[in-house]
Amino acid sequence: MAMDNKGWNASQLRNCDLQFDEIPRLHHNDPKVDELMSENKPVVVLGSNLAKSAEKWDLDYLERHMGESDFTVFQSKSHKFKYYDDKKVTSGDGFVPPTKKLDMKLPEFIKRLRAWKKGEDRLYLQQGLNNTVGPAIVHDFLNFDWNFCTGKQSKHNWGSLTSNLMLIGMEGNVTPCHYDEQENLFAQVHGFKRCILFPPDQFECLYPHPVHHPHDRQSMVDFDRPDYNKFPKFRQAKGFETVVGPGEVLYIPMYWWHHVESLMQGSYTVSVNFWYKGGPVSVSYPLKGHQKVAVMRNVEKMLLDVLQDPKEIPVLLRAMVLGRYTE
Ligand SMILES: O=C(O)CCC(=O)C(=O)O
Ligand SMILES: [Fe+2]
């Protein structure tokens, strides 16, 4: 990879069968940044001050200033932290959550992060920035470069800011491939993360779980060991990658798939994202990739609504399509 190699090297990246193009990395005042954003394409923005006030957020600082509250920490037996929606877990469906959600005080989390050895359960703190994080962090939060992000928000017609998630991860932690229904300015604060992105029109290559499943919006493909019998089109997936480091901001467009890994044998990682609602929908034909994904989501939701039993959905879909809309 011909990327800026400062601070990390290729041996720290996990193996993946696919090859990727690079996400453009551009200075914040390069006009191409807004061109890409207006086309809903990812870009790494260099040299902005978006989260500059957080550059001091190392473990010592966070331990001293992040207050006494409980924070949301996920615990996983593997390096993967696959998100699941509690509200979609129904008793008797046999779903086994792959991670455990804990409430943990920051000193306890940091102690365990520092003492962690290979083979032990991993931890990943994922906490919305709110007033439980203590006055010093709130102060740094207020000193984010809000001009930068509200500028992007208004220029690209995004909706309101919904939340800022703070992520503190162990080296090697992976957030498996998924998409979110929001625009995301993803600010890297400490350590390095490799981000692999795929456009929304690659739905067929990435095989999301059904919408009613707790793993809704997550790919069923295990990037470590892709099952090509079950997921043959994964071979054709065409992705883009970058490694973001401190001070860099990755724009993850709404509905774009993303896989995020904290580099192996690196340090812990700290990131803060800025999630914005999508802008008003403007419809022109043919529909865009993400709009078709939204249509499919609605069809799936409607089918569950009228059929009630999720097991009936594939039966109906097959009856509707096989031999009628297939050769
Ligand atoms: O940083 C990560 O591990 C995942 C971040 C993510 O998925 C997001 O910000 O939407
Ligand atoms: Fe995400």
XYZ file of C-alpha atoms and ligand atoms in Angstrom:
338
model
C 0.000 0.000 0.000
C 1.403 3.338 -0.991
C -0.024 5.131 1.983
C 1.519 7.503 4.447
C 3.477 4.912 6.378
C 4.214 7.061 9.389
C 3.379 5.379 12.665
C 2.354 1.957 11.383
C 3.301 -0.728 8.879
C 1.511 -3.303 6.748
C 2.263 -6.198 9.123
C -0.173 -4.608 11.568
C -3.097 -5.099 9.191
C -5.254 -8.201 9.423
C -5.231 -10.553 6.453
C -8.073 -10.151 4.032
C -8.756 -11.975 0.760
C -9.863 -8.799 -1.004
C -7.781 -6.016 -2.475
C -8.734 -2.431 -2.026
C -8.354 0.926 -3.661
C -7.300 3.797 -1.455
C -9.687 6.356 -0.049
C -8.459 9.828 -1.082
C -6.574 11.650 1.673
C -6.892 15.402 1.192
C -6.029 18.580 3.046
C -9.072 20.212 4.660
C -8.961 23.234 2.364
C -8.677 21.192 -0.834
C -11.916 21.865 -2.785
C -12.042 18.167 -3.744
C -13.037 17.371 -0.141
C -16.450 18.945 -0.622
C -16.754 17.561 -4.138
C -16.380 14.039 -2.770
C -18.696 14.697 0.159
C -21.387 16.105 -2.105
C -21.149 12.926 -4.211
C -21.542 10.839 -1.012
C -18.047 9.424 -1.416
C -15.633 8.789 1.452
C -12.623 11.017 1.999
C -9.986 11.390 4.699
C -9.690 15.027 5.737
C -6.196 16.002 6.873
C -5.224 19.015 8.961
C -8.647 19.980 10.268
C -8.981 20.926 13.932
C -12.234 19.030 14.382
C -11.088 17.049 17.436
C -7.878 18.940 18.181
C -9.043 19.657 21.733
C -9.126 15.868 22.226
C -5.561 15.229 21.121
C -4.570 15.029 24.790
C -7.056 12.205 25.434
C -4.584 9.501 26.346
C -5.359 6.949 29.059
C -3.765 9.026 31.830
C -5.783 12.103 30.949
C -9.031 10.174 30.563
C -8.453 8.371 33.856
C -7.923 11.671 35.652
C -10.848 13.471 34.073
C -13.577 11.110 33.023
C -15.441 11.125 36.325
C -16.948 8.372 38.382
C -19.793 7.282 36.154
C -20.412 3.923 34.584
C -19.639 3.659 30.890
C -20.747 1.167 28.289
C -18.056 -1.419 27.638
C -18.394 -4.438 25.361
C -16.509 -7.622 26.191
C -15.663 -10.183 23.521
C -13.937 -13.569 23.500
C -12.591 -12.832 20.007
C -11.169 -9.725 18.362
C -14.560 -9.080 16.768
C -17.195 -6.831 18.297
C -20.221 -7.462 16.097
C -23.005 -5.087 17.020
C -26.459 -6.462 17.865
C -29.713 -4.753 18.656
C -31.097 -5.869 22.040
C -34.566 -4.846 20.942
C -34.494 -7.397 18.114
C -33.574 -10.335 20.350
C -36.681 -12.446 20.944
C -36.775 -15.302 23.408
C -36.528 -18.708 21.783
C -34.888 -17.543 18.555
C -31.597 -19.110 19.656
C -29.611 -15.914 19.191
C -26.384 -15.975 21.197
C -24.974 -12.476 21.694
C -21.330 -12.446 20.551
C -20.381 -9.758 23.037
C -21.372 -8.889 26.582
C -22.444 -5.348 27.407
C -21.079 -4.167 30.746
C -21.295 -1.029 32.825
C -17.802 -0.190 33.969
C -16.084 2.670 35.745
C -13.245 4.146 33.753
C -10.415 3.247 36.187
C -11.511 -0.409 36.063
C -11.624 -0.356 32.249
C -8.182 1.250 31.997
C -6.691 -1.166 34.519
C -7.953 -4.110 32.495
C -6.851 -2.544 29.210
C -3.329 -2.040 30.554
C -3.092 -5.546 32.018
C -4.575 -7.318 28.974
C -2.702 -10.303 27.569
C -3.229 -12.161 24.296
C -5.886 -14.836 24.634
C -7.901 -12.990 27.281
C -11.314 -11.469 26.627
C -11.076 -8.122 24.904
C -12.840 -4.891 25.844
C -14.152 -1.991 23.770
C -15.573 1.116 25.430
C -18.298 2.761 23.361
C -19.897 5.649 25.168
C -21.990 8.514 23.891
C -20.506 11.854 24.905
C -22.975 13.313 27.376
C -22.735 15.086 30.728
C -21.728 11.880 32.577
C -18.198 12.183 31.163
C -17.191 14.979 33.560
C -16.511 18.708 33.155
C -12.990 18.449 31.652
C -14.137 16.203 28.815
C -17.227 18.362 28.302
C -14.885 21.378 28.090
C -12.777 19.645 25.411
C -15.983 18.634 23.627
C -17.162 22.256 23.548
C -13.789 23.162 22.037
C -14.173 20.819 19.093
C -14.069 22.761 15.830
C -17.848 22.982 15.504
C -17.430 25.398 12.598
C -15.849 22.594 10.612
C -18.591 20.035 11.132
C -21.578 22.379 11.055
C -20.032 23.774 7.856
C -20.099 20.287 6.307
C -23.571 19.713 7.699
C -25.028 22.807 6.042
C -23.017 22.552 2.815
C -24.117 18.963 2.248
C -27.630 19.326 3.577
C -27.312 16.833 6.409
C -29.919 16.713 9.141
C -29.249 17.324 12.823
C -26.322 15.987 14.846
C -27.696 12.993 16.730
C -24.727 11.925 18.859
C -21.010 11.701 19.354
C -19.792 8.232 20.224
C -16.459 7.911 21.976
C -14.645 4.643 21.282
C -11.676 3.390 23.294
C -10.407 0.111 21.909
C -7.658 -2.396 22.517
C -5.088 -2.965 19.785
C -6.408 -5.481 17.273
C -10.098 -4.937 18.099
C -12.375 -5.181 15.065
C -15.785 -3.700 14.375
C -17.035 -6.052 11.631
C -18.490 -4.777 8.387
C -21.827 -2.972 8.723
C -23.603 0.148 7.560
C -25.274 2.901 9.550
C -28.285 4.964 8.556
C -26.486 8.221 9.344
C -23.761 10.454 7.940
C -20.546 10.089 9.942
C -17.533 12.320 10.492
C -15.197 9.865 12.174
C -12.393 11.645 14.033
C -9.359 9.612 15.020
C -7.769 10.803 18.257
C -5.194 8.235 19.402
C -3.617 5.238 17.688
C -4.360 3.990 14.182
C -7.413 2.362 12.671
C -7.750 0.663 9.317
C -11.118 1.421 7.756
C -12.417 -0.641 4.834
C -15.452 0.819 3.077
C -17.828 -0.466 0.391
C -20.499 1.541 -1.446
C -24.185 0.828 -0.724
C -24.723 -0.712 -4.184
C -22.618 -3.706 -3.077
C -25.474 -5.030 -0.969
C -25.444 -8.319 -2.907
C -21.736 -8.858 -2.223
C -21.960 -8.244 1.518
C -25.025 -10.246 2.520
C -26.554 -8.290 5.402
C -28.545 -10.212 8.017
C -32.327 -9.873 7.649
C -33.694 -6.567 8.910
C -35.573 -8.148 11.826
C -32.417 -10.009 12.993
C -30.465 -8.616 15.964
C -27.502 -8.254 13.576
C -29.530 -6.042 11.194
C -27.177 -3.819 9.108
C -24.232 -6.187 9.771
C -22.671 -8.312 7.042
C -23.009 -12.075 7.525
C -19.577 -12.558 5.916
C -16.747 -13.311 8.327
C -13.861 -11.334 6.821
C -11.343 -13.624 8.568
C -12.744 -16.769 6.907
C -15.247 -15.914 4.190
C -17.582 -18.804 3.381
C -17.621 -18.560 -0.413
C -20.175 -21.353 -0.755
C -22.700 -19.361 1.192
C -21.519 -15.930 0.059
C -20.013 -16.354 -3.455
C -20.404 -12.714 -4.467
C -18.161 -11.568 -1.639
C -15.228 -12.244 -4.005
C -16.528 -9.484 -6.249
C -16.804 -6.913 -3.492
C -14.828 -3.804 -4.432
C -13.791 -1.853 -1.397
C -11.743 1.166 -0.446
C -9.410 1.415 2.488
C -7.376 3.833 4.513
C -5.577 3.946 7.834
C -6.555 6.919 9.952
C -4.289 8.341 12.623
C -4.487 11.114 15.213
C -5.972 14.339 13.877
C -7.455 12.732 10.764
C -11.162 12.680 9.985
C -12.807 10.063 7.775
C -16.133 10.890 6.168
C -18.208 7.678 6.156
C -21.231 8.418 3.960
C -24.628 7.196 5.093
C -25.330 3.539 4.122
C -21.691 2.908 3.199
C -20.414 -0.376 4.585
C -17.460 -0.078 6.963
C -15.137 -2.493 8.714
C -12.864 -0.872 11.306
C -9.806 -2.468 12.893
C -7.511 -1.051 15.516
C -4.091 -2.010 14.185
C -2.458 -5.068 15.715
C 0.628 -4.526 17.856
C -0.205 -0.855 17.940
C -1.487 1.019 20.894
C -4.995 1.362 22.231
C -7.171 3.565 20.041
C -9.411 6.528 20.802
C -11.940 7.863 18.291
C -14.938 10.179 18.376
C -17.596 10.122 15.724
C -20.117 12.759 14.713
C -23.348 11.176 13.531
C -25.753 13.311 11.502
C -29.196 12.453 10.212
C -29.450 12.175 6.454
C -30.676 15.167 4.499
C -34.070 15.479 2.824
C -34.540 12.790 0.171
C -34.412 13.950 -3.400
C -35.708 11.341 -5.787
C -34.492 10.997 -9.345
C -34.369 7.855 -11.461
C -32.754 5.434 -11.497
C -32.661 5.430 -7.683
C -29.270 5.619 -6.030
C -27.744 2.541 -4.362
C -28.552 3.691 -0.835
C -32.135 4.503 -1.800
C -32.613 0.953 -3.097
C -31.242 -0.348 0.210
C -33.823 1.786 2.000
C -36.554 0.355 -0.266
C -35.447 -3.220 0.502
C -35.429 -2.460 4.220
C -38.991 -1.188 3.982
C -40.168 -4.233 2.019
C -38.638 -6.531 4.639
C -40.210 -4.562 7.480
C -43.593 -4.592 5.787
C -43.432 -8.354 5.191
C -42.713 -9.029 8.847
C -45.494 -6.674 9.777
C -48.109 -8.501 7.715
C -46.788 -12.061 8.107
C -45.826 -11.732 11.791
C -43.572 -14.801 11.683
C -40.055 -14.126 10.305
C -39.866 -17.722 9.040
C -42.631 -16.933 6.534
C -40.644 -14.125 4.882
C -38.260 -16.272 2.785
C -41.138 -18.571 1.791
C -43.112 -15.669 0.395
C -40.107 -14.027 -1.243
C -39.130 -17.271 -3.000
C -42.680 -17.916 -4.188
C -42.789 -14.407 -5.565
C -39.420 -14.458 -7.343
C -38.359 -17.998 -8.334
C -39.251 -18.803 -11.932
C -41.059 -15.485 -12.296
C -38.260 -12.957 -11.883
C -35.406 -15.471 -12.385
C -34.255 -17.149 -15.601
O -14.381 2.559 15.294
C -15.039 1.529 15.269
O -14.634 0.468 15.760
C -16.392 1.512 14.632
C -16.928 2.877 14.331
C -18.219 2.869 13.586
O -18.704 1.856 13.141
C -18.921 4.147 13.385
O -18.443 5.198 13.836
O -19.980 4.136 12.755
Fe -20.571 2.225 12.111
